[in-house]
Coordinates of N, CA and C in Angstrom, one line a residue:
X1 N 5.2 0.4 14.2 CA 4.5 1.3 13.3 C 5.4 1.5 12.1
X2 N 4.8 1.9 11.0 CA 5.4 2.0 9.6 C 5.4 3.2 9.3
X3 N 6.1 3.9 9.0 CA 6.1 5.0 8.3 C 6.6 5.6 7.1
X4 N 5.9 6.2 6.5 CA 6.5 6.2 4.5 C 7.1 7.8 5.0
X5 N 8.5 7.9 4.5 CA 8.8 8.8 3.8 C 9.0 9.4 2.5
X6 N 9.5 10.5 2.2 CA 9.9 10.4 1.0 C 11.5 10.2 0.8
X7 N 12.2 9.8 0.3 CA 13.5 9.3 0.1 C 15.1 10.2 0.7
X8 N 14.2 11.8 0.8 CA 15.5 12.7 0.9 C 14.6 13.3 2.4
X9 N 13.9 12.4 3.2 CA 13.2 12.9 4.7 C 14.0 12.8 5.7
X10 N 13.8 13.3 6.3 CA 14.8 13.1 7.6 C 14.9 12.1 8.1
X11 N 15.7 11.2 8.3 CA 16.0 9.9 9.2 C 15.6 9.8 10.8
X12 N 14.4 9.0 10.5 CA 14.1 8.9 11.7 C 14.6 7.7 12.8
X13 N 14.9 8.2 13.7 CA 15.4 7.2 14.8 C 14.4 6.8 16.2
X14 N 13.9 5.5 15.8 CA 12.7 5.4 17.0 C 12.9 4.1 16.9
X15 N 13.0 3.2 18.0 CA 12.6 1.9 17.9 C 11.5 1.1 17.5
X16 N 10.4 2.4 17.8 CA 9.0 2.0 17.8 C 8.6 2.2 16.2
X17 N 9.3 2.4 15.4 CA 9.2 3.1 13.7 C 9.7 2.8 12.9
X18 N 9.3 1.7 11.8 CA 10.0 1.8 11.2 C 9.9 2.2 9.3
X19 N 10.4 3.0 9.5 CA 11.1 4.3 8.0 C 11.0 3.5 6.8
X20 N 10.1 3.6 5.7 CA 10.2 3.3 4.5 C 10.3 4.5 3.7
X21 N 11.5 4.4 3.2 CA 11.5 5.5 2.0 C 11.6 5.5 0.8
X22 N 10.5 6.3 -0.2 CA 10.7 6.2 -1.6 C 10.6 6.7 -2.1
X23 N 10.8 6.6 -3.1 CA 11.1 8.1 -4.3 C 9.6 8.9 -4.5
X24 N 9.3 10.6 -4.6 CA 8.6 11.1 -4.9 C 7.6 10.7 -5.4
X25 N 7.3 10.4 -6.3 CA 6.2 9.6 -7.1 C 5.6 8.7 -6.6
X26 N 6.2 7.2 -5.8 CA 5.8 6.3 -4.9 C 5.4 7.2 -4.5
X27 N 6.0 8.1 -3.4 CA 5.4 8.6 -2.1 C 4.1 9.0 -1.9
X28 N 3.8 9.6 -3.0 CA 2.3 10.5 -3.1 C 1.4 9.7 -3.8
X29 N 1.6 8.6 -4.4 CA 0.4 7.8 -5.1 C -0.1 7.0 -4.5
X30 N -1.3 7.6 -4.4 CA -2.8 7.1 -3.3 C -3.3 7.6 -2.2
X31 N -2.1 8.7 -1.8 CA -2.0 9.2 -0.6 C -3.4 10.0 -0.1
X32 N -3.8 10.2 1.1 CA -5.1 11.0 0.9 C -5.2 11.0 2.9
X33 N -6.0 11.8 2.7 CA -6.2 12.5 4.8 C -7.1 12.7 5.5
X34 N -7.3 12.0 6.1 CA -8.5 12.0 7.1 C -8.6 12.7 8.2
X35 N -9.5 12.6 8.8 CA -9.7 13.3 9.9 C -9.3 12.7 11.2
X36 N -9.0 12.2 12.1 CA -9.4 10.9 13.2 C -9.3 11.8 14.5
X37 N -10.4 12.3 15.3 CA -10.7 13.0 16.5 C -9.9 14.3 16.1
X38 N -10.3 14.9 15.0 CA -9.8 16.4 14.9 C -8.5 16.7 14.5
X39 N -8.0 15.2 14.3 CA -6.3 15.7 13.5 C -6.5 14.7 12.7
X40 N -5.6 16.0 11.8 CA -5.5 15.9 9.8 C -4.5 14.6 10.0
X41 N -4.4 13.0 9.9 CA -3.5 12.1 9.3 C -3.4 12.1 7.6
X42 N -2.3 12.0 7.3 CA -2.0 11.6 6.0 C -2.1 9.5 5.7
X43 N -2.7 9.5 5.1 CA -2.3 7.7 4.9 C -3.2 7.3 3.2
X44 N -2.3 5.8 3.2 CA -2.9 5.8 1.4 C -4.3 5.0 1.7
X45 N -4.9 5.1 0.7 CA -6.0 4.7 0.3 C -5.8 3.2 -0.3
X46 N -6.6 2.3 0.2 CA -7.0 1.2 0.0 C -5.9 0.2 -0.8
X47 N -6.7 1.0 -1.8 CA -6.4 0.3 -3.8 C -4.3 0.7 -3.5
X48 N -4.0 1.8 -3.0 CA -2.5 1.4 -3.1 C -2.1 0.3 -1.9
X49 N -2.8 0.8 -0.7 CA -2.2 -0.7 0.2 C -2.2 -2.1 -0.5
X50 N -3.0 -2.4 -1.1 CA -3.1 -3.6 -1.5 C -2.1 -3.5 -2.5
X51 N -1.7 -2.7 -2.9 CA -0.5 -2.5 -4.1 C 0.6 -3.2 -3.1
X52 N 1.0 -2.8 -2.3 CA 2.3 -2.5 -1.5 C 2.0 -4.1 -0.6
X53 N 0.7 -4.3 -0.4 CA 0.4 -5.6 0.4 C 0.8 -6.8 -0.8
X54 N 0.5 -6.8 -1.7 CA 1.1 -7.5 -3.3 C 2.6 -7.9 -3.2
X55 N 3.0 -6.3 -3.5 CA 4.5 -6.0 -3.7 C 5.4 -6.8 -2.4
X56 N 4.8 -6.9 -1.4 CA 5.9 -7.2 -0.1 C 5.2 -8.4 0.5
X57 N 4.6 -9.2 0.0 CA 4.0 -10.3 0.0 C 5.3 -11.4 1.0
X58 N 6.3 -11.4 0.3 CA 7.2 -12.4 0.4 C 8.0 -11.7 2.0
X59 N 7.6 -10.6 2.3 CA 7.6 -10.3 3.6 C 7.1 -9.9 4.4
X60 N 5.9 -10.9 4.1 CA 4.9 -10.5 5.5 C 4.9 -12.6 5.7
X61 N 4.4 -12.0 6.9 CA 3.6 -13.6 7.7 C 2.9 -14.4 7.1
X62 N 3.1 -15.5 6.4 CA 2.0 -15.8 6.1 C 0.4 -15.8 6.1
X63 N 0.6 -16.3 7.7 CA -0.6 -16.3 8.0 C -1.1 -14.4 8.3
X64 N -0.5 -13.7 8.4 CA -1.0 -12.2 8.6 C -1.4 -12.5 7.1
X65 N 0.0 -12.3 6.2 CA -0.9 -12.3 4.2 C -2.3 -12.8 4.7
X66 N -2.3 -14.0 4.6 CA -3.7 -14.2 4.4 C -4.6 -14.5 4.8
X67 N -4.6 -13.8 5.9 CA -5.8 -12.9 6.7 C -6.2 -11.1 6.2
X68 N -5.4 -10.9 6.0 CA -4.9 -9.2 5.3 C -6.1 -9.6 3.6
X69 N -5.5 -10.6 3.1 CA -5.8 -10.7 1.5 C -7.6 -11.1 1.9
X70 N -7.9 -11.7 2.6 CA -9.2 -12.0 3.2 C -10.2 -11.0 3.3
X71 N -9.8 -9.5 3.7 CA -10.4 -8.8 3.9 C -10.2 -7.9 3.2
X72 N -9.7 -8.2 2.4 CA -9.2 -7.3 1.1 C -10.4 -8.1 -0.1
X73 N -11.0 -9.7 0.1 CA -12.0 -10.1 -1.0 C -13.5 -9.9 -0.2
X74 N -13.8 -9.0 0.7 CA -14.6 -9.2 1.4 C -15.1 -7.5 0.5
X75 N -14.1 -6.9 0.7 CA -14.0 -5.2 -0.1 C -14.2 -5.3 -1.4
X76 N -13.9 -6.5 -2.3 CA -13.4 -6.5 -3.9 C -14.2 -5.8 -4.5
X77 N -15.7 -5.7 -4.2 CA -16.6 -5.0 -5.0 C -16.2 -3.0 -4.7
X78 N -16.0 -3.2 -3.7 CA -15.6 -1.4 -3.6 C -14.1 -1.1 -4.4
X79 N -13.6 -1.9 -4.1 CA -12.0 -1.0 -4.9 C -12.3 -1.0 -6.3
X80 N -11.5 0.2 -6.8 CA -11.6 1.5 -7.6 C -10.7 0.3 -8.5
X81 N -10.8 -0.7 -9.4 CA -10.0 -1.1 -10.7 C -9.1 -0.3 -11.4
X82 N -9.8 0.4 -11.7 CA -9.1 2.0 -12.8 C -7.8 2.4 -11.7
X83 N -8.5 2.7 -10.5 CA -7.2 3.0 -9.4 C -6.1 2.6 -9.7
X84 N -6.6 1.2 -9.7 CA -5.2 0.2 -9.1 C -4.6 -0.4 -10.7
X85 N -5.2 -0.2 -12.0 CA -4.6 -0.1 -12.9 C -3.6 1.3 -13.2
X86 N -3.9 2.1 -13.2 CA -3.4 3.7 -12.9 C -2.1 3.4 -11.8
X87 N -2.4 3.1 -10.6 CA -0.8 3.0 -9.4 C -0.1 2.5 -10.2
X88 N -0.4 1.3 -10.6 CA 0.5 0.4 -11.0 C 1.4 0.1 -12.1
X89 N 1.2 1.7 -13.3 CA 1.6 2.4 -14.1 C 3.2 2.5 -13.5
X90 N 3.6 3.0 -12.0 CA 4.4 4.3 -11.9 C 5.3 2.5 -11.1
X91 N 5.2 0.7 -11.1 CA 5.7 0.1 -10.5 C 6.6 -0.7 -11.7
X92 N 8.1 -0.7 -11.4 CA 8.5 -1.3 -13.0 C 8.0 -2.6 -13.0
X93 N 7.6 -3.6 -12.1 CA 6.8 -4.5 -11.9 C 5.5 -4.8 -11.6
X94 N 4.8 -3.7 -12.1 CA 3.6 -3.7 -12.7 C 2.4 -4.9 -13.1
X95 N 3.4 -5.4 -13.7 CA 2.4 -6.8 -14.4 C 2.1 -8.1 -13.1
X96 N 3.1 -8.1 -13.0 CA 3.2 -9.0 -12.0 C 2.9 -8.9 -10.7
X97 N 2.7 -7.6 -10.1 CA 1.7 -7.2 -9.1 C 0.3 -7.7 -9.4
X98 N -0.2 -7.4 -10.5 CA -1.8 -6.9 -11.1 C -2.1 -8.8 -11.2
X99 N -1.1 -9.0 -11.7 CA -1.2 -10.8 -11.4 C -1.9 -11.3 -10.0
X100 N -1.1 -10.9 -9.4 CA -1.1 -11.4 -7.8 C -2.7 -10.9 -7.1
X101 N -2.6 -9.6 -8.0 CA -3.8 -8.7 -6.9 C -5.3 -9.8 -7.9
X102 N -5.2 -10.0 -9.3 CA -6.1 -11.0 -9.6 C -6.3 -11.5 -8.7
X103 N -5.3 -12.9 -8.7 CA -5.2 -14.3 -8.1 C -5.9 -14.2 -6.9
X104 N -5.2 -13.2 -5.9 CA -5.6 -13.4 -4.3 C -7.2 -12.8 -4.0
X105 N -7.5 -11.6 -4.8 CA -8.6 -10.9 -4.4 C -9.7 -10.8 -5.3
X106 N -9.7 -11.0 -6.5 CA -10.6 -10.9 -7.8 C -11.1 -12.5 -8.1

């Protein structure tokens, strides 16, 4: 399991967990909370996963990438453009994400 911190969070120690931490600003862009059987989860919304699915491309599975990007062109008509132009403001690599999120899903 993955879990986002923010940069200055407590270090977590679990084998089963593993701790991504980022600066403030990452941390909360996209972020949003559902319900699932009566507890409040925090997790991001779509348009930033695919940000972060972009960005760490080169470390995922191939074959997971593109199965993941598959179902990401099956959605292309729902994600929020404006969104994912807007995240991708606050990435110094920016362009080059928006590249990728073209190519693979648009």
């Amino acid at each position: 399991m993955y879990l986002a911190t923010n940069r200055n969070g407590t270090t977590i120690t679990s084998d089963k967990i593993k701790q991504i931490r980022m600066k403030d600003e990452l941390y909360n862009l996209g972020k949003t909370e559902i319900d699932y059987e009566g507890i409040k989860i925090n997790i991001y919304d779509k348009e930033r996963m695919l940000i972060d699915l972009a960005r760490n491309k080169n470390q995922i599975g191939y074959d997971l990438y593109k199965e993941i990007i598959s179902n990401y062109r099956k959605l292309a008509n729902s994600l929020d453009t404006q969104k994912i132009e807007e995240y991708l403001q606050y990435f110094a690599n920016g362009d080059k994400i928006f590249e990728i999120i073209q190519d693979e899903v648009f």
